[in-house]
Amino acid sequence: MPGAAHEVRLVVNGEVHTLAVDPRATLLDTLRDRLGLTGAKKGCAHGSCGACTILVDGRRAVSCLMLAAACDGREITTIEGLATNGALHPVQQAFVDQDAFQCGYCTPGQIMSVAGLLAEGRARDDAAVRDELSGNICRCGAYPNILAAVRQVSGIEPTPAEIGADARLRDAAGGA
């Protein structure tokens, strides 16, 4: 039997929403089904794939594991709110510039995770970026281009060994 509705105030992409939500409703389902913000994707529903990554109070979060009721009063940013005044966020632009997506399903979560790790100051080198993005899965294998996008916005310079590893990954993925 569903629980009694719980009123929450969510600040999503700068806009305040007051909603009555089932206490069991995930933030992901609330964003997608109640607010029509479908950028965050439902991938695994276990917090393992990163397709639902958003920012909560400026930090990366997998929205499939968060309850909407637990986000009362918090600042939530989705892919739909990342651009400002019609201009792409630098991470979004880097993904376009570096062709860092194929099917695009994981792309919103990847972009949100990159935006978060940059804001958190965790993009120190390629190894740190790979580690920080390990929770975001790309089944198409666009990892070398995703890393190139991170390099573009962070200023990280790859070592010769990393450049060789990127080329091997691209070859294994069939080009790109």
PDB file of C-alpha atoms in Angstrom:
ATOM      1  CA  MET A   1       0.000   0.000   0.000  1.00  0.00           C
ATOM      2  CA  PRO A   2       1.521   3.376  -0.977  1.00  0.00           C
ATOM      3  CA  GLY A   3       2.663   5.642   1.838  1.00  0.00           C
ATOM      4  CA  ALA A   4       1.072   8.988   2.554  1.00  0.00           C
ATOM      5  CA  ALA A   5       2.248  11.728   0.230  1.00  0.00           C
ATOM      6  CA  HIS A   6       5.074  13.844   1.568  1.00  0.00           C
ATOM      7  CA  GLU A   7       5.367  17.475   0.481  1.00  0.00           C
ATOM      8  CA  VAL A   8       8.815  18.470  -0.749  1.00  0.00           C
ATOM      9  CA  ARG A   9      10.312  21.665  -2.070  1.00  0.00           C
ATOM     10  CA  LEU A  10      12.882  20.928  -4.755  1.00  0.00           C
ATOM     11  CA  VAL A  11      14.989  23.639  -6.352  1.00  0.00           C
ATOM     12  CA  VAL A  12      15.647  22.163  -9.783  1.00  0.00           C
ATOM     13  CA  ASN A  13      17.754  24.098 -12.272  1.00  0.00           C
ATOM     14  CA  GLY A  14      17.031  27.255 -10.288  1.00  0.00           C
ATOM     15  CA  GLU A  15      13.255  26.785 -10.306  1.00  0.00           C
ATOM     16  CA  VAL A  16      11.331  25.962  -7.130  1.00  0.00           C
ATOM     17  CA  HIS A  17       8.895  23.040  -7.301  1.00  0.00           C
ATOM     18  CA  THR A  18       6.612  22.077  -4.433  1.00  0.00           C
ATOM     19  CA  LEU A  19       5.348  18.534  -4.911  1.00  0.00           C
ATOM     20  CA  ALA A  20       3.511  15.883  -2.969  1.00  0.00           C
ATOM     21  CA  VAL A  21       5.554  12.712  -3.445  1.00  0.00           C
ATOM     22  CA  ASP A  22       5.251   9.123  -2.325  1.00  0.00           C
ATOM     23  CA  PRO A  23       7.947   8.651   0.348  1.00  0.00           C
ATOM     24  CA  ARG A  24       9.343   5.769  -1.748  1.00  0.00           C
ATOM     25  CA  ALA A  25       9.657   7.810  -4.967  1.00  0.00           C
ATOM     26  CA  THR A  26      13.202   8.153  -6.245  1.00  0.00           C
ATOM     27  CA  LEU A  27      14.531  11.515  -7.255  1.00  0.00           C
ATOM     28  CA  LEU A  28      15.119  10.114 -10.760  1.00  0.00           C
ATOM     29  CA  ASP A  29      11.483   9.092 -11.187  1.00  0.00           C
ATOM     30  CA  THR A  30      10.289  12.404  -9.748  1.00  0.00           C
ATOM     31  CA  LEU A  31      12.482  14.400 -12.145  1.00  0.00           C
ATOM     32  CA  ARG A  32      11.445  12.348 -15.167  1.00  0.00           C
ATOM     33  CA  ASP A  33       7.779  11.591 -14.447  1.00  0.00           C
ATOM     34  CA  ARG A  34       6.640  14.603 -12.439  1.00  0.00           C
ATOM     35  CA  LEU A  35       8.828  17.411 -13.792  1.00  0.00           C
ATOM     36  CA  GLY A  36       9.358  16.157 -17.359  1.00  0.00           C
ATOM     37  CA  LEU A  37      13.148  16.382 -17.083  1.00  0.00           C
ATOM     38  CA  THR A  38      14.148  13.273 -19.007  1.00  0.00           C
ATOM     39  CA  GLY A  39      17.857  13.984 -19.478  1.00  0.00           C
ATOM     40  CA  ALA A  40      18.863  11.787 -16.553  1.00  0.00           C
ATOM     41  CA  LYS A  41      18.381   8.230 -17.775  1.00  0.00           C
ATOM     42  CA  LYS A  42      17.212   5.134 -15.962  1.00  0.00           C
ATOM     43  CA  GLY A  43      19.922   2.629 -16.710  1.00  0.00           C
ATOM     44  CA  CYS A  44      20.441   0.035 -14.027  1.00  0.00           C
ATOM     45  CA  ALA A  45      18.304   1.411 -11.144  1.00  0.00           C
ATOM     46  CA  HIS A  46      21.084   0.199  -8.798  1.00  0.00           C
ATOM     47  CA  GLY A  47      23.492   3.155  -8.864  1.00  0.00           C
ATOM     48  CA  SER A  48      26.043   1.216 -10.892  1.00  0.00           C
ATOM     49  CA  CYS A  49      25.918   2.734 -14.385  1.00  0.00           C
ATOM     50  CA  GLY A  50      25.883   6.503 -13.790  1.00  0.00           C
ATOM     51  CA  ALA A  51      23.256   7.234 -16.474  1.00  0.00           C
ATOM     52  CA  CYS A  52      21.155   9.085 -13.892  1.00  0.00           C
ATOM     53  CA  THR A  53      23.971  11.297 -12.548  1.00  0.00           C
ATOM     54  CA  ILE A  54      22.915  14.806 -11.552  1.00  0.00           C
ATOM     55  CA  LEU A  55      24.300  17.424  -9.186  1.00  0.00           C
ATOM     56  CA  VAL A  56      22.785  17.840  -5.732  1.00  0.00           C
ATOM     57  CA  ASP A  57      24.075  20.896  -3.901  1.00  0.00           C
ATOM     58  CA  GLY A  58      26.858  21.003  -6.502  1.00  0.00           C
ATOM     59  CA  ARG A  59      28.070  17.437  -5.933  1.00  0.00           C
ATOM     60  CA  ARG A  60      27.614  14.387  -8.135  1.00  0.00           C
ATOM     61  CA  ALA A  61      24.806  12.014  -7.173  1.00  0.00           C
ATOM     62  CA  VAL A  62      23.091   9.031  -8.744  1.00  0.00           C
ATOM     63  CA  SER A  63      19.444  10.017  -8.669  1.00  0.00           C
ATOM     64  CA  CYS A  64      18.123   6.451  -8.895  1.00  0.00           C
ATOM     65  CA  LEU A  65      19.297   5.817  -5.328  1.00  0.00           C
ATOM     66  CA  MET A  66      18.057   9.068  -3.796  1.00  0.00           C
ATOM     67  CA  LEU A  67      14.569   9.514  -2.433  1.00  0.00           C
ATOM     68  CA  ALA A  68      12.840  12.682  -3.576  1.00  0.00           C
ATOM     69  CA  ALA A  69      11.631  13.235  -0.005  1.00  0.00           C
ATOM     70  CA  ALA A  70      15.255  13.297   1.193  1.00  0.00           C
ATOM     71  CA  CYS A  71      16.026  16.150  -1.212  1.00  0.00           C
ATOM     72  CA  ASP A  72      13.622  18.636   0.348  1.00  0.00           C
ATOM     73  CA  GLY A  73      15.119  22.122  -0.011  1.00  0.00           C
ATOM     74  CA  ARG A  74      18.216  20.971  -1.880  1.00  0.00           C
ATOM     75  CA  GLU A  75      19.647  22.483  -5.072  1.00  0.00           C
ATOM     76  CA  ILE A  76      19.419  20.027  -7.949  1.00  0.00           C
ATOM     77  CA  THR A  77      21.008  20.522 -11.352  1.00  0.00           C
ATOM     78  CA  THR A  78      20.150  18.273 -14.275  1.00  0.00           C
ATOM     79  CA  ILE A  79      21.579  18.258 -17.781  1.00  0.00           C
ATOM     80  CA  GLU A  80      18.665  20.495 -18.804  1.00  0.00           C
ATOM     81  CA  GLY A  81      19.903  23.205 -16.434  1.00  0.00           C
ATOM     82  CA  LEU A  82      23.612  23.066 -17.177  1.00  0.00           C
ATOM     83  CA  ALA A  83      23.640  25.506 -20.109  1.00  0.00           C
ATOM     84  CA  THR A  84      23.183  29.201 -19.326  1.00  0.00           C
ATOM     85  CA  ASN A  85      21.544  31.880 -21.447  1.00  0.00           C
ATOM     86  CA  GLY A  86      21.411  29.550 -24.440  1.00  0.00           C
ATOM     87  CA  ALA A  87      25.154  28.850 -24.359  1.00  0.00           C
ATOM     88  CA  LEU A  88      26.400  25.325 -23.766  1.00  0.00           C
ATOM     89  CA  HIS A  89      28.290  24.689 -20.554  1.00  0.00           C
ATOM     90  CA  PRO A  90      32.032  24.244 -21.292  1.00  0.00           C
ATOM     91  CA  VAL A  91      31.742  20.504 -20.585  1.00  0.00           C
ATOM     92  CA  GLN A  92      28.834  20.177 -23.021  1.00  0.00           C
ATOM     93  CA  GLN A  93      30.815  22.078 -25.647  1.00  0.00           C
ATOM     94  CA  ALA A  94      33.870  19.883 -25.081  1.00  0.00           C
ATOM     95  CA  PHE A  95      31.751  16.748 -25.585  1.00  0.00           C
ATOM     96  CA  VAL A  96      30.571  18.171 -28.912  1.00  0.00           C
ATOM     97  CA  ASP A  97      34.068  19.280 -29.925  1.00  0.00           C
ATOM     98  CA  GLN A  98      35.623  15.909 -29.054  1.00  0.00           C
ATOM     99  CA  ASP A  99      32.758  13.755 -30.413  1.00  0.00           C
ATOM    100  CA  ALA A 100      32.531  12.205 -26.942  1.00  0.00           C
ATOM    101  CA  PHE A 101      29.330  10.280 -27.491  1.00  0.00           C
ATOM    102  CA  GLN A 102      27.929   7.678 -29.817  1.00  0.00           C
ATOM    103  CA  CYS A 103      24.426   6.492 -28.996  1.00  0.00           C
ATOM    104  CA  GLY A 104      24.088   9.307 -26.447  1.00  0.00           C
ATOM    105  CA  TYR A 105      22.264   7.346 -23.748  1.00  0.00           C
ATOM    106  CA  CYS A 106      25.004   7.766 -21.143  1.00  0.00           C
ATOM    107  CA  THR A 107      26.009  11.248 -22.293  1.00  0.00           C
ATOM    108  CA  PRO A 108      23.904  13.341 -19.870  1.00  0.00           C
ATOM    109  CA  GLY A 109      25.220  11.346 -16.904  1.00  0.00           C
ATOM    110  CA  GLN A 110      28.773  11.521 -18.227  1.00  0.00           C
ATOM    111  CA  ILE A 111      28.544  15.294 -18.708  1.00  0.00           C
ATOM    112  CA  MET A 112      27.062  15.836 -15.249  1.00  0.00           C
ATOM    113  CA  SER A 113      29.750  13.663 -13.680  1.00  0.00           C
ATOM    114  CA  VAL A 114      32.504  15.583 -15.489  1.00  0.00           C
ATOM    115  CA  ALA A 115      30.982  18.932 -14.474  1.00  0.00           C
ATOM    116  CA  GLY A 116      30.873  17.711 -10.883  1.00  0.00           C
ATOM    117  CA  LEU A 117      34.401  16.356 -10.782  1.00  0.00           C
ATOM    118  CA  LEU A 118      35.726  19.614 -12.230  1.00  0.00           C
ATOM    119  CA  ALA A 119      33.809  21.648  -9.631  1.00  0.00           C
ATOM    120  CA  GLU A 120      35.140  19.332  -6.917  1.00  0.00           C
ATOM    121  CA  GLY A 121      38.721  19.901  -8.155  1.00  0.00           C
ATOM    122  CA  ARG A 122      39.307  16.202  -8.765  1.00  0.00           C
ATOM    123  CA  ALA A 123      40.569  16.389 -12.371  1.00  0.00           C
ATOM    124  CA  ARG A 124      44.276  16.307 -11.560  1.00  0.00           C
ATOM    125  CA  ASP A 125      45.475  13.924 -14.264  1.00  0.00           C
ATOM    126  CA  ASP A 126      44.200  11.194 -16.580  1.00  0.00           C
ATOM    127  CA  ALA A 127      44.404   8.516 -13.881  1.00  0.00           C
ATOM    128  CA  ALA A 128      42.344  10.579 -11.434  1.00  0.00           C
ATOM    129  CA  VAL A 129      39.759  11.352 -14.127  1.00  0.00           C
ATOM    130  CA  ARG A 130      39.471   7.683 -15.100  1.00  0.00           C
ATOM    131  CA  ASP A 131      39.021   6.766 -11.434  1.00  0.00           C
ATOM    132  CA  GLU A 132      36.446   9.509 -10.800  1.00  0.00           C
ATOM    133  CA  LEU A 133      34.442   8.547 -13.904  1.00  0.00           C
ATOM    134  CA  SER A 134      34.608   4.796 -13.273  1.00  0.00           C
ATOM    135  CA  GLY A 135      30.995   4.837 -12.065  1.00  0.00           C
ATOM    136  CA  ASN A 136      29.777   6.081 -15.443  1.00  0.00           C
ATOM    137  CA  ILE A 137      29.499   3.300 -17.989  1.00  0.00           C
ATOM    138  CA  CYS A 138      29.545   3.880 -21.750  1.00  0.00           C
ATOM    139  CA  ARG A 139      28.559   0.737 -23.591  1.00  0.00           C
ATOM    140  CA  CYS A 140      29.622   2.242 -26.919  1.00  0.00           C
ATOM    141  CA  GLY A 141      33.208   2.683 -25.730  1.00  0.00           C
ATOM    142  CA  ALA A 142      33.556   6.440 -26.225  1.00  0.00           C
ATOM    143  CA  TYR A 143      35.996   6.618 -23.307  1.00  0.00           C
ATOM    144  CA  PRO A 144      38.988   8.056 -25.225  1.00  0.00           C
ATOM    145  CA  ASN A 145      36.836  10.899 -26.563  1.00  0.00           C
ATOM    146  CA  ILE A 146      35.239  11.482 -23.151  1.00  0.00           C
ATOM    147  CA  LEU A 147      38.728  11.758 -21.676  1.00  0.00           C
ATOM    148  CA  ALA A 148      39.694  14.144 -24.502  1.00  0.00           C
ATOM    149  CA  ALA A 149      36.680  16.298 -23.579  1.00  0.00           C
ATOM    150  CA  VAL A 150      37.797  16.360 -19.938  1.00  0.00           C
ATOM    151  CA  ARG A 151      41.302  17.288 -21.050  1.00  0.00           C
ATOM    152  CA  GLN A 152      39.869  20.132 -23.147  1.00  0.00           C
ATOM    153  CA  VAL A 153      38.024  21.737 -20.237  1.00  0.00           C
ATOM    154  CA  SER A 154      40.557  20.944 -17.511  1.00  0.00           C
ATOM    155  CA  GLY A 155      43.822  21.647 -19.309  1.00  0.00           C
ATOM    156  CA  ILE A 156      45.230  18.213 -18.405  1.00  0.00           C
ATOM    157  CA  GLU A 157      48.042  17.236 -20.769  1.00  0.00           C
ATOM    158  CA  PRO A 158      48.246  13.513 -21.580  1.00  0.00           C
ATOM    159  CA  THR A 159      51.534  11.667 -21.343  1.00  0.00           C
ATOM    160  CA  PRO A 160      52.834   9.835 -24.443  1.00  0.00           C
ATOM    161  CA  ALA A 161      51.792   6.520 -22.838  1.00  0.00           C
ATOM    162  CA  GLU A 162      48.246   7.817 -22.334  1.00  0.00           C
ATOM    163  CA  ILE A 163      48.066   8.978 -25.947  1.00  0.00           C
ATOM    164  CA  GLY A 164      49.088   5.449 -27.041  1.00  0.00           C
ATOM    165  CA  ALA A 165      46.493   3.900 -24.722  1.00  0.00           C
ATOM    166  CA  ASP A 166      43.805   6.171 -26.184  1.00  0.00           C
ATOM    167  CA  ALA A 167      44.727   5.075 -29.713  1.00  0.00           C
ATOM    168  CA  ARG A 168      44.547   1.392 -28.706  1.00  0.00           C
ATOM    169  CA  LEU A 169      41.107   1.918 -27.137  1.00  0.00           C
ATOM    170  CA  ARG A 170      39.853   3.699 -30.268  1.00  0.00           C
ATOM    171  CA  ASP A 171      41.134   0.856 -32.450  1.00  0.00           C
ATOM    172  CA  ALA A 172      39.521  -1.762 -30.213  1.00  0.00           C
ATOM    173  CA  ALA A 173      36.217   0.151 -30.346  1.00  0.00           C
ATOM    174  CA  GLY A 174      36.318   0.219 -34.152  1.00  0.00           C
ATOM    175  CA  GLY A 175      37.708   3.661 -34.828  1.00  0.00           C
ATOM    176  CA  ALA A 176      36.119   7.030 -34.004  1.00  0.00           C
TER     177      ALA A 176
END
